[in-house]
PDB file of C-alpha atoms and ligand atoms in Angstrom:
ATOM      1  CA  UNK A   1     231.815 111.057-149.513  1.00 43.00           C
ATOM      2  CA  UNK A   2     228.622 108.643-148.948  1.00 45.00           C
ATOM      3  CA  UNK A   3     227.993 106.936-145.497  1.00 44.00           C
ATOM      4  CA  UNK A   4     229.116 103.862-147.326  1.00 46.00           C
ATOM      5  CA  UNK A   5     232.472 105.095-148.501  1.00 51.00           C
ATOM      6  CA  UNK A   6     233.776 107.823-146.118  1.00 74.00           C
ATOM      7  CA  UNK A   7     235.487 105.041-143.603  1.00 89.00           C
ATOM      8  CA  UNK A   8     233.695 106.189-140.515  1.00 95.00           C
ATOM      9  CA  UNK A   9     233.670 103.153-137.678  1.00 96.00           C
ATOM     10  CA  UNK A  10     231.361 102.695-135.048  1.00 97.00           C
ATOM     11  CA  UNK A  11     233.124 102.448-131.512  1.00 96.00           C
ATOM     12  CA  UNK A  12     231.350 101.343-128.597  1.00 95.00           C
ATOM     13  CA  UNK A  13     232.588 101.866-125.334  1.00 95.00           C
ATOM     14  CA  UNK A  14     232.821  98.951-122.733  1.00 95.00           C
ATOM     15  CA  UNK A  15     232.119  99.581-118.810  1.00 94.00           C
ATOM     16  CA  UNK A  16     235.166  99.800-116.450  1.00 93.00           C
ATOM     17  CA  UNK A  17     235.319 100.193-113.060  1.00 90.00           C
ATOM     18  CA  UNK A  18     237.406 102.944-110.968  1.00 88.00           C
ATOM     19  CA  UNK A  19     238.217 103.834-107.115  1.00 83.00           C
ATOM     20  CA  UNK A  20     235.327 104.093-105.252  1.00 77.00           C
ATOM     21  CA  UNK A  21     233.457 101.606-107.329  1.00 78.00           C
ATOM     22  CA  UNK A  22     232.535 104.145-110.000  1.00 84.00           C
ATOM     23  CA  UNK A  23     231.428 102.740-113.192  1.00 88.00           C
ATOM     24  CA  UNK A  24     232.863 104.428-116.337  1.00 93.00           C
ATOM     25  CA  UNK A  25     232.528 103.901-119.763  1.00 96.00           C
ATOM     26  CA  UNK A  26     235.724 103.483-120.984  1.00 96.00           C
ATOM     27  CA  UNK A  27     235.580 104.180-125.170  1.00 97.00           C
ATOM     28  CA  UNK A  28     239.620 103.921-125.709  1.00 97.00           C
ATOM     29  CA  UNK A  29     241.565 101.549-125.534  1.00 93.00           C
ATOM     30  CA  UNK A  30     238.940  99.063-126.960  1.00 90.00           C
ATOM     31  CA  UNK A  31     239.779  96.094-129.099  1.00 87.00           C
ATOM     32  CA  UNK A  32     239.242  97.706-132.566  1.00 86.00           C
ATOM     33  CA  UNK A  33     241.346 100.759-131.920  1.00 93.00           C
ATOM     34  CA  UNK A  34     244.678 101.617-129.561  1.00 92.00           C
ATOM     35  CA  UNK A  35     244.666 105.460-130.091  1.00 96.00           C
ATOM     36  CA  UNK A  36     243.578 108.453-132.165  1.00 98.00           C
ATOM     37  CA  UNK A  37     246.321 110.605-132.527  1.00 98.00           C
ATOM     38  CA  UNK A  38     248.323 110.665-129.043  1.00 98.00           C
ATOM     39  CA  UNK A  39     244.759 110.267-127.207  1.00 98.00           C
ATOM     40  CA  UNK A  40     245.719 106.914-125.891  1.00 97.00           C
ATOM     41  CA  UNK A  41     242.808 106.477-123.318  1.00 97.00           C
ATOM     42  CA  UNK A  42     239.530 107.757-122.860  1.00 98.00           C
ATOM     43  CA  UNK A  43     237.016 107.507-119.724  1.00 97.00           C
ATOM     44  CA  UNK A  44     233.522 108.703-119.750  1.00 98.00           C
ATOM     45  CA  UNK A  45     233.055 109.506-115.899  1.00 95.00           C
ATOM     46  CA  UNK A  46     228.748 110.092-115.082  1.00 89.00           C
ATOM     47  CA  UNK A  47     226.760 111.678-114.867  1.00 91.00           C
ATOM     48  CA  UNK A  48     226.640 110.024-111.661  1.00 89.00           C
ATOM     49  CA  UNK A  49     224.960 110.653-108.945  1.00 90.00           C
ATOM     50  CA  UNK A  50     226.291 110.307-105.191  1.00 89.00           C
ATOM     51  CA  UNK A  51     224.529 109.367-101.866  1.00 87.00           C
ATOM     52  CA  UNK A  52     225.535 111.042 -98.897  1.00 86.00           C
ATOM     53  CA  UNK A  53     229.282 109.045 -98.210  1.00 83.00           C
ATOM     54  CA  UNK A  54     230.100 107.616-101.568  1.00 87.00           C
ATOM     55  CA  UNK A  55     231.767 109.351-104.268  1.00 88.00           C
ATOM     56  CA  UNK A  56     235.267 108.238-106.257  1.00 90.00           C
ATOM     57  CA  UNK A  57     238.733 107.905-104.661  1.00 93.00           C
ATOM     58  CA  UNK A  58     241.213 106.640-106.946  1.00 95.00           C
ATOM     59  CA  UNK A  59     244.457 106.370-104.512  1.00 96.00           C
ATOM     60  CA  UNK A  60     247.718 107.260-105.080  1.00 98.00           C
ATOM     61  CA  UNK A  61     249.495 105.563-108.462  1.00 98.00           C
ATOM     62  CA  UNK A  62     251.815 106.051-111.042  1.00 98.00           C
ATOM     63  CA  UNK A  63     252.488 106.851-114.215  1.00 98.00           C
ATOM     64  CA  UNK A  64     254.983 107.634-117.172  1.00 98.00           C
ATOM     65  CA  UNK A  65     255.327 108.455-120.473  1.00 98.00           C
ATOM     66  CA  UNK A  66     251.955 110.296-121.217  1.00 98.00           C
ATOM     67  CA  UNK A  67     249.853 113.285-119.857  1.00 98.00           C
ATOM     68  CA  UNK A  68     246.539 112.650-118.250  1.00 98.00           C
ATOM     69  CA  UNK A  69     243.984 114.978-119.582  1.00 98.00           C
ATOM     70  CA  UNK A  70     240.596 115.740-116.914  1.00 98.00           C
ATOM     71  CA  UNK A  71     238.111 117.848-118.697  1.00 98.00           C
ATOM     72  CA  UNK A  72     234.846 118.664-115.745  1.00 98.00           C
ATOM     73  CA  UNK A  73     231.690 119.241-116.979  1.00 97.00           C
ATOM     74  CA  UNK A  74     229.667 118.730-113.504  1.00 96.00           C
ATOM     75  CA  UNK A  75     230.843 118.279-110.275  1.00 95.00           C
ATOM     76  CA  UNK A  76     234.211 118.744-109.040  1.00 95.00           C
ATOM     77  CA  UNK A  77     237.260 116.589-108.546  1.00 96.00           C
ATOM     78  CA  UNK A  78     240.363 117.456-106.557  1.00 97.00           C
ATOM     79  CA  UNK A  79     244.148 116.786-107.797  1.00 98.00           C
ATOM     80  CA  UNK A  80     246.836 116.095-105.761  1.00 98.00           C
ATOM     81  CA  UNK A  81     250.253 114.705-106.890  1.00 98.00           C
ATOM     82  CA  UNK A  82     253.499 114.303-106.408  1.00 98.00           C
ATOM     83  CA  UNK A  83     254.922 117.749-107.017  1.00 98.00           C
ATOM     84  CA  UNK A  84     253.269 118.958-104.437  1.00 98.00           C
ATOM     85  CA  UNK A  85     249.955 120.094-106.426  1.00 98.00           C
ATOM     86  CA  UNK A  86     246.323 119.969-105.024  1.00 98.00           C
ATOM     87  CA  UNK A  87     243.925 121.496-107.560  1.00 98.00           C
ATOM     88  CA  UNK A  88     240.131 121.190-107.656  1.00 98.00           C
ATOM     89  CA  UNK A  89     238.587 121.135-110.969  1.00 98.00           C
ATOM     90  CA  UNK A  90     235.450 122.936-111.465  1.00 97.00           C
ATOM     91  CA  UNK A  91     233.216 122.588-114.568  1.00 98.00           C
ATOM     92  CA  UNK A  92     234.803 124.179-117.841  1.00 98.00           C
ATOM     93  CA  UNK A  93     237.886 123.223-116.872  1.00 98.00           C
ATOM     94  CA  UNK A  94     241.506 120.656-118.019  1.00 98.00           C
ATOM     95  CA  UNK A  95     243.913 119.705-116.126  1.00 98.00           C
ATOM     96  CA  UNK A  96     246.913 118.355-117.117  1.00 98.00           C
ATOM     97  CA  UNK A  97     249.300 116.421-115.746  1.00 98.00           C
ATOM     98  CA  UNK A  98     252.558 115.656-117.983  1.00 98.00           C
ATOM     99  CA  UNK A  99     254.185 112.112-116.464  1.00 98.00           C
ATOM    100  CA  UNK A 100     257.299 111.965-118.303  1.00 98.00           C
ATOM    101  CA  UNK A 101     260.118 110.325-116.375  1.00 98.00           C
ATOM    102  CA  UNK A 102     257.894 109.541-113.429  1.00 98.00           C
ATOM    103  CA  UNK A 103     254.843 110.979-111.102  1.00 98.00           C
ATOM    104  CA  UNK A 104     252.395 109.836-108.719  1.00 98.00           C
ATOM    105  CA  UNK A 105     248.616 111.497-107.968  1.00 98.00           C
ATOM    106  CA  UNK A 106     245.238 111.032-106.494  1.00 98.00           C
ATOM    107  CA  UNK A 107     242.194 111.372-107.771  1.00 96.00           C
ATOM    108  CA  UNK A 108     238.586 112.155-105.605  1.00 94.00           C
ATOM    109  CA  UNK A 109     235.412 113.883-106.127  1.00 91.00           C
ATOM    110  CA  UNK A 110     234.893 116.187-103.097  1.00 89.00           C
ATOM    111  CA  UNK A 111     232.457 115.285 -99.902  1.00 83.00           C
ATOM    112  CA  UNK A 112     229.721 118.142-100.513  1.00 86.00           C
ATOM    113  CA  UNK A 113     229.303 116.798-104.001  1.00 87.00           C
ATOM    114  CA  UNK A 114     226.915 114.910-104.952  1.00 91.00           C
ATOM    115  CA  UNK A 115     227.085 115.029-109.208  1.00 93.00           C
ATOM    116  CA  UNK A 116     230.219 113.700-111.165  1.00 94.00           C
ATOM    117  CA  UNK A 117     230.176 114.168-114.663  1.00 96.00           C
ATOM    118  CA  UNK A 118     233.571 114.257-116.631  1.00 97.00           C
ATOM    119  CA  UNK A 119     236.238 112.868-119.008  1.00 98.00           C
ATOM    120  CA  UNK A 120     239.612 111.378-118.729  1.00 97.00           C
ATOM    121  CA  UNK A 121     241.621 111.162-121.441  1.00 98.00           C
ATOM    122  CA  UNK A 122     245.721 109.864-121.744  1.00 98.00           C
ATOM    123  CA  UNK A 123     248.082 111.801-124.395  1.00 98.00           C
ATOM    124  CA  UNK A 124     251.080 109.563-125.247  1.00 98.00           C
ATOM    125  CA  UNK A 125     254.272 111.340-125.048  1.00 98.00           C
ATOM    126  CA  UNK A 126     256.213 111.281-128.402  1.00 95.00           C
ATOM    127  CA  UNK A 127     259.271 109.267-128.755  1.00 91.00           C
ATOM    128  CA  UNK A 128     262.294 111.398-127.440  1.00 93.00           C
ATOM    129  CA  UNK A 129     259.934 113.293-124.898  1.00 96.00           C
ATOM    130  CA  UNK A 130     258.428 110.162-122.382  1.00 96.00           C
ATOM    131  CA  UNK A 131     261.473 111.084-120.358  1.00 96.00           C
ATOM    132  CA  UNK A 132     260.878 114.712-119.560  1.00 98.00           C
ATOM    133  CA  UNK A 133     260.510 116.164-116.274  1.00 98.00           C
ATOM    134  CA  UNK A 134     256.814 116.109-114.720  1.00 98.00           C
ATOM    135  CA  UNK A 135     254.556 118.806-114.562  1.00 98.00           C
ATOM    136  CA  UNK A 136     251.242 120.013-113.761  1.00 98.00           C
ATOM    137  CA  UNK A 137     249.045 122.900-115.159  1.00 98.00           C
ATOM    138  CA  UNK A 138     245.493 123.775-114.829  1.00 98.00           C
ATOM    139  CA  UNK A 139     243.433 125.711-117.493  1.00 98.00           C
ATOM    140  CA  UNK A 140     240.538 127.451-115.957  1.00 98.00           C
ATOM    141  CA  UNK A 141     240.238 129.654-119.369  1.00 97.00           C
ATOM    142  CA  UNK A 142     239.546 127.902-122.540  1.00 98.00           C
ATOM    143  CA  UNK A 143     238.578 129.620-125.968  1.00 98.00           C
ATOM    144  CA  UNK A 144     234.686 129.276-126.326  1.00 98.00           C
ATOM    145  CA  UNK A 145     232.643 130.770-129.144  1.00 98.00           C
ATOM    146  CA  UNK A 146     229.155 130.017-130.339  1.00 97.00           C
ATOM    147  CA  UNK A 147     228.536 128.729-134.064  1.00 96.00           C
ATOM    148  CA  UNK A 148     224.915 127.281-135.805  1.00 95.00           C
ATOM    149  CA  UNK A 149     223.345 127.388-132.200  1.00 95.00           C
ATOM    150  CA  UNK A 150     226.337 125.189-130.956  1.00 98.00           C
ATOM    151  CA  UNK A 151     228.775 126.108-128.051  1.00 98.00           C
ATOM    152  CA  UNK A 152     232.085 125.258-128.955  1.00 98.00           C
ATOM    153  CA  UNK A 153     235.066 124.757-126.246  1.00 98.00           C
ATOM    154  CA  UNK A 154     238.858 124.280-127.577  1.00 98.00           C
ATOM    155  CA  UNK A 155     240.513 121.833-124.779  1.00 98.00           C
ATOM    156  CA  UNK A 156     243.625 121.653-127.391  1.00 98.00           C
ATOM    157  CA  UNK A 157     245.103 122.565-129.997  1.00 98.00           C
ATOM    158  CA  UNK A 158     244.020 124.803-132.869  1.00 98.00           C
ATOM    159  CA  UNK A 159     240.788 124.946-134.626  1.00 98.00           C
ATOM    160  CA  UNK A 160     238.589 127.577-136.716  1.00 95.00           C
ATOM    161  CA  UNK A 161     241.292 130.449-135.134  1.00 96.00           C
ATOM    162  CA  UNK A 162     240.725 129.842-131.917  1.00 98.00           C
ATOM    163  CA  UNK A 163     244.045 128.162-130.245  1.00 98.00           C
ATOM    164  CA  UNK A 164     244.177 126.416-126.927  1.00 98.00           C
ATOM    165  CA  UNK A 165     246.566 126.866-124.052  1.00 98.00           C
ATOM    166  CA  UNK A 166     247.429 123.050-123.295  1.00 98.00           C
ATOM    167  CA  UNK A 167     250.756 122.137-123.420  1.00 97.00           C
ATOM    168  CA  UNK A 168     250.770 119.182-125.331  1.00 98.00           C
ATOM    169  CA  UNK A 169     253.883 117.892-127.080  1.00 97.00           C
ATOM    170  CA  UNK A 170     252.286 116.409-130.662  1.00 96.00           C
ATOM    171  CA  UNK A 171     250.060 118.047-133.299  1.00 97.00           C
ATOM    172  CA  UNK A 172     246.098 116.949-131.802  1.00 98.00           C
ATOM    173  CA  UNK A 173     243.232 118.788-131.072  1.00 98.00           C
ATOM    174  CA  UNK A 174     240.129 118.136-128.453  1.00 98.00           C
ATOM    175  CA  UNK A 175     236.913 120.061-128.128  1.00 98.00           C
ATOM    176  CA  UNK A 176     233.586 119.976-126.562  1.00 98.00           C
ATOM    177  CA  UNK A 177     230.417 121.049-128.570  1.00 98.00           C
ATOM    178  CA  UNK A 178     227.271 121.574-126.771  1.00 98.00           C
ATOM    179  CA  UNK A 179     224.182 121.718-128.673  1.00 98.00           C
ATOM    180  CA  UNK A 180     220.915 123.331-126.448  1.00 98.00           C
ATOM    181  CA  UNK A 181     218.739 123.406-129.416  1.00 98.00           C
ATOM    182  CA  UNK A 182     218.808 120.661-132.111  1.00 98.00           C
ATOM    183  CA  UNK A 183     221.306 122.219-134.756  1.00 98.00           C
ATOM    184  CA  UNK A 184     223.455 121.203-138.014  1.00 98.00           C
ATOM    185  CA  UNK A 185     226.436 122.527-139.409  1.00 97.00           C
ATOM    186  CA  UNK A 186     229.783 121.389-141.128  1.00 97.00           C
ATOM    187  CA  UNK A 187     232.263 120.961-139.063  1.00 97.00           C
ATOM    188  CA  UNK A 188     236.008 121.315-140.585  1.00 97.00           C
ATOM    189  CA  UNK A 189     238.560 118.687-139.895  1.00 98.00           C
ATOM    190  CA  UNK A 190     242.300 118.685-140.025  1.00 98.00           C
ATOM    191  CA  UNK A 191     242.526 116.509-142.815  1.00 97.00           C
ATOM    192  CA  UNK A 192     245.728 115.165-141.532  1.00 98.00           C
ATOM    193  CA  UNK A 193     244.638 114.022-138.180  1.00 98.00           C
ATOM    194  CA  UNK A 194     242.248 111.176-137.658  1.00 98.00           C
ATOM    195  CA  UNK A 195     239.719 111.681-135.518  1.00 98.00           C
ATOM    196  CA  UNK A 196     236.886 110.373-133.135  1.00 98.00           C
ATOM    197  CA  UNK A 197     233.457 111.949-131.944  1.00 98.00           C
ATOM    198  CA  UNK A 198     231.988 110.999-128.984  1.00 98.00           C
ATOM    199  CA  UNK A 199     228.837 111.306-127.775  1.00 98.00           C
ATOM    200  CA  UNK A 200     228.833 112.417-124.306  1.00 98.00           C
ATOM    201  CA  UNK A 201     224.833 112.849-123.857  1.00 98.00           C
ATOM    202  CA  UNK A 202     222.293 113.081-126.077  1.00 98.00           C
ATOM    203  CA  UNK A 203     223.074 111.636-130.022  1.00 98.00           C
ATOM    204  CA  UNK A 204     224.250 113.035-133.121  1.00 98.00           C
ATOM    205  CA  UNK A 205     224.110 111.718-137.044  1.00 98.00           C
ATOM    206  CA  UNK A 206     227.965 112.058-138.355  1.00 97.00           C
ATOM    207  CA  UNK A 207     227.620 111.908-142.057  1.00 95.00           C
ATOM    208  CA  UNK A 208     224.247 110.969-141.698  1.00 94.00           C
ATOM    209  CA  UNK A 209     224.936 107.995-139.323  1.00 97.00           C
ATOM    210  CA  UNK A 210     223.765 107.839-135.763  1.00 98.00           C
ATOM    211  CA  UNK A 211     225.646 107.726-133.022  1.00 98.00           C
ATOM    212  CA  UNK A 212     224.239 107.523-129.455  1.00 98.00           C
ATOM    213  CA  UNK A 213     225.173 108.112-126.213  1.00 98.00           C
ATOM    214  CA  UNK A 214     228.991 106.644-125.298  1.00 97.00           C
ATOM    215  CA  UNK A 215     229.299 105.972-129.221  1.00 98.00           C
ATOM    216  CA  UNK A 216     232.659 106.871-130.872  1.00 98.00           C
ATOM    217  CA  UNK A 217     232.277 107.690-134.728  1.00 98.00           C
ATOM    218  CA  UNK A 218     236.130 107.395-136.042  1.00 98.00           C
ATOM    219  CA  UNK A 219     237.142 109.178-139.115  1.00 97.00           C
ATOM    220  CA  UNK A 220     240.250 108.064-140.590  1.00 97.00           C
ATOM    221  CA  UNK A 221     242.631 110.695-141.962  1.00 97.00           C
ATOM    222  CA  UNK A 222     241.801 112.672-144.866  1.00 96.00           C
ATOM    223  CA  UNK A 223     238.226 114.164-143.736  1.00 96.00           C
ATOM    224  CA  UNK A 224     238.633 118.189-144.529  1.00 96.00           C
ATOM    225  CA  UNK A 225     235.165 118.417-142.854  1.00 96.00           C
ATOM    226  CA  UNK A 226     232.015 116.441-141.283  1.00 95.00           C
ATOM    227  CA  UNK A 227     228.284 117.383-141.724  1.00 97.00           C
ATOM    228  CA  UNK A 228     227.253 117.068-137.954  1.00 98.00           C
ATOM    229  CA  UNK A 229     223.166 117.081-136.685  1.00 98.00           C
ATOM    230  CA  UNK A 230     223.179 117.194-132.790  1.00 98.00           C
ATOM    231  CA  UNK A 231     220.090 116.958-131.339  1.00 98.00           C
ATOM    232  CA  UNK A 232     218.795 119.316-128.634  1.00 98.00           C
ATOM    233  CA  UNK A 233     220.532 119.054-125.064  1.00 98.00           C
ATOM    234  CA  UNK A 234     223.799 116.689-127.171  1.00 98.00           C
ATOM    235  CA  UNK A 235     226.842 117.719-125.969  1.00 98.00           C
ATOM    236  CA  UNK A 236     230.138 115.455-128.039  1.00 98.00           C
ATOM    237  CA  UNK A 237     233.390 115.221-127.814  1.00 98.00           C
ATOM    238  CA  UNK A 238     235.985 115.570-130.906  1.00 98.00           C
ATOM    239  CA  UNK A 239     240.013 114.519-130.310  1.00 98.00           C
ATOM    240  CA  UNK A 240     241.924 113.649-133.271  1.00 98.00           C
ATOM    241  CA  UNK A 241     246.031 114.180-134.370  1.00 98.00           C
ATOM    242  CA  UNK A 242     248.616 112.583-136.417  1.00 97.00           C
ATOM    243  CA  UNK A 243     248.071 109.039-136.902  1.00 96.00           C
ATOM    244  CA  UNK A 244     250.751 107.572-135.138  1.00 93.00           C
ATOM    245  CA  UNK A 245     253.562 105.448-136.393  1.00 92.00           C
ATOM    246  CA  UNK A 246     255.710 104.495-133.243  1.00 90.00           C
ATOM    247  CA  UNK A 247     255.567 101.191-131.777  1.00 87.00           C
ATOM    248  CA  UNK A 248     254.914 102.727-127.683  1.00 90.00           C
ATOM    249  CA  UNK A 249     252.808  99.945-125.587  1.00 94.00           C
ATOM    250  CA  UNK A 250     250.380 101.139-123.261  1.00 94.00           C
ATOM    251  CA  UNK A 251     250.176  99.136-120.309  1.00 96.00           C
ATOM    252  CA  UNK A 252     248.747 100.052-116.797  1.00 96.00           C
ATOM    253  CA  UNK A 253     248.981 103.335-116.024  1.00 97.00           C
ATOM    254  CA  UNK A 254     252.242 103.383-118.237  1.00 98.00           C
ATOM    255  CA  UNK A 255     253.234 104.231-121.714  1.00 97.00           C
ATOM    256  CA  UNK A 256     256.853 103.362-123.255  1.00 96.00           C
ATOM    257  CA  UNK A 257     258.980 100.586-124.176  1.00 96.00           C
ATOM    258  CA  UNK A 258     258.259  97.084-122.806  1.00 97.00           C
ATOM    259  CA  UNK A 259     261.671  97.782-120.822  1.00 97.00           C
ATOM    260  CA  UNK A 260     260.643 100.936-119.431  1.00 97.00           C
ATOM    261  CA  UNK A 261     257.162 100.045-118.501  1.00 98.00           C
ATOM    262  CA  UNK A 262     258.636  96.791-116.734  1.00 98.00           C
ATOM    263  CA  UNK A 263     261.274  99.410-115.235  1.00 98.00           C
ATOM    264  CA  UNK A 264     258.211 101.320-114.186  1.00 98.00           C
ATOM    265  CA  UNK A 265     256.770  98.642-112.527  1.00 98.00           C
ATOM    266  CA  UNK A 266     259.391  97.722-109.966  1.00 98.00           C
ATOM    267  CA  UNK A 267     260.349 101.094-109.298  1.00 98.00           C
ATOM    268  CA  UNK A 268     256.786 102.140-108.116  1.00 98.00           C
ATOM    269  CA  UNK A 269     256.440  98.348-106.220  1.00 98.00           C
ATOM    270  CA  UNK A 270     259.939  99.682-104.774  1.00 97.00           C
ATOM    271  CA  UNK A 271     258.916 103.228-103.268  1.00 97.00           C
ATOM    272  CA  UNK A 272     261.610 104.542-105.370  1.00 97.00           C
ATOM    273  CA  UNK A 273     261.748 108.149-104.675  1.00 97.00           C
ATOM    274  CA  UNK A 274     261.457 108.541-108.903  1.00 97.00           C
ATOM    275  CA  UNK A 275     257.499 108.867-107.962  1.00 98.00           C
ATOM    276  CA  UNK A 276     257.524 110.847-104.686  1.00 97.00           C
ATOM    277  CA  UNK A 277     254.828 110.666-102.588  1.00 97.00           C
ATOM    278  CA  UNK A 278     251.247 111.878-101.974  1.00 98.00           C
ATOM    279  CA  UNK A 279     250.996 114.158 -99.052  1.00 96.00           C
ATOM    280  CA  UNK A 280     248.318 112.042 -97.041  1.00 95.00           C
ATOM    281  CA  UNK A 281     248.724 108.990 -99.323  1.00 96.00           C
ATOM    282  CA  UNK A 282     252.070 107.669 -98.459  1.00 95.00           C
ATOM    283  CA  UNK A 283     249.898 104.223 -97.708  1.00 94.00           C
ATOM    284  CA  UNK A 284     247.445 104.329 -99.659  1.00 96.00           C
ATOM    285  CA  UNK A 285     248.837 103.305-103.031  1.00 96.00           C
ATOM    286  CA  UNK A 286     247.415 101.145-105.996  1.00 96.00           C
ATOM    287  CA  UNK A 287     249.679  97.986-106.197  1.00 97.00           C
ATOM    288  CA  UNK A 288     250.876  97.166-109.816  1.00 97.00           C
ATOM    289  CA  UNK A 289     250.265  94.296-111.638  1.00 97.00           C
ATOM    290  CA  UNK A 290     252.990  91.937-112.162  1.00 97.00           C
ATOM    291  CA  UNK A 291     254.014  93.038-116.215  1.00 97.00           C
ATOM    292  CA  UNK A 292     252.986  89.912-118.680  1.00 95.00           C
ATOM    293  CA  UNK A 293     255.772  89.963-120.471  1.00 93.00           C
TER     294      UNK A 293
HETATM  295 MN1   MN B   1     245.955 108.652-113.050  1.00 72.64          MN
END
């Protein structure tokens, strides 16, 4: 396929704000594009550098129907939810944190650190599973292996062998390539999933297109394999899956049915006990919006 025929979009990411007044560049959802695959949200966090007393603090809130996906690559960032879980998250590794039915957490980089650079990303939960029970694992062991001078990290799913421990709940893969020297090589798709690319630093030439920093190059299904150029110090991001055909909305920090989500909603403004609490958070909670519909 030719630049001009292979369907690749450009996706620019838009800046967003988090706790502690922490600027992100948020690349999904924009306008153009909802999802890719389950990925249903994606923040690029940094790198950002601290002073002495500042840092991010995103306080306790809620959500259902998906799995928030935290993948460090400087810095760390504690975890605590609802279950009872506090886990700090060092460079190289996920967390993940399955909502289902219902769960509340905190987010915050830690006091002695003074570099944050990661990425949040949402999976949606399949229809028939947004009402399992929460849960929360960490992965501080991912497959890596080294290919055409590029170090490759599986975050999920399968690819080239290698298989991932996430427990995710749809067919979808994510994985980090960092490039130290400037390097080219095909990279093979699933030619079932779509996909995106992200540039996390440094820029890259996807089919012989450029993308540059916080750029998203899409690649609609049916792409068996890329030709990829990263140039020296790039390090990208690749999630794709099944193209999804449910009708879920994504509102807030919720995925589901309009009904659920609204459900959602006055449940968390209630303190229903379906969220829990925060050890140390009990009031120190994000208020929800009131749902537009
Ligand atoms: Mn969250």
């Amino acid at each position: 396929m030719t630049a001009e025929n292979s369907g690749i979009e450009r996706i620019e990411s838009r800046t967003a704000q988090i706790g502690g007044g922490i600027s992100v560049d948020r690349v999904l959802p924009v306008r153009q594009r909802r999802r890719i695959g389950a990925w249903c949200f994606l923040d690029h966090a940094g790198p950002a550098r601290f002073e002495p007393g500042e840092g991010m603090l995103v306080e306790a809130h809620p959500h259902i129907g998906l799995q928030t996906f935290t993948w460090l690559i400087e810095g760390e960032a504690l975890h605590r939810d609802s279950l009872g879980n506090e886990q700090v998250l060092r460079p190289g590794q996920v967390n993940l944190m399955t909502a289902g039915i219902g769960i509340s957490h905190t987010e915050e980089s830690l006091p002695d650190q003074r570099v944050l650079h990661a990425a949040q990303l949402w999976i949606a939960l399949p229809p028939g599973k947004q009402e399992i029970p929460p849960a929360f694992d960490h992965y501080p062991d991912l497959p890596r292996w080294s290919e055409a001078g590029v170090d490759f990290t599986l975050l999920a799913g399968s690819h080239a062998g290698h298989t991932a421990p996430t427990r995710v709940h749809t067919p979808l893969v994510g994985m980090d390539l960092q490039s130290p020297t400037d390097a080219s090589l095909r990279l093979a798709l699933e030619p079932g999933f779509e996909h995106g690319l992200l540039v996390l630093e440094g820029s890259a030439q996807v089919d012989g297109q450029r993308f540059a920093t916080n750029e998203l190059a899409y690649l609609p299904k049916g792409h068996a394999e890329l030709a990829l150029s990263a140039e020296a110090g790039s390090r990208l991001l690749l999630i794709g899956g099944e193209p999804p055909t449910d009708d879920i909305t994504i509102w807030w920090n919720f995925v589901g049915s309009k009904a659920a989500i609204a459900q959602a909603q006055r449940d968390w403004e209630a303190g229903s006990a379906r969220f829990g609490s925060v050890r140390g958070y009990e009031n120190r909670r994000l208020v929800a919006p009131p749902v537009p519909w």
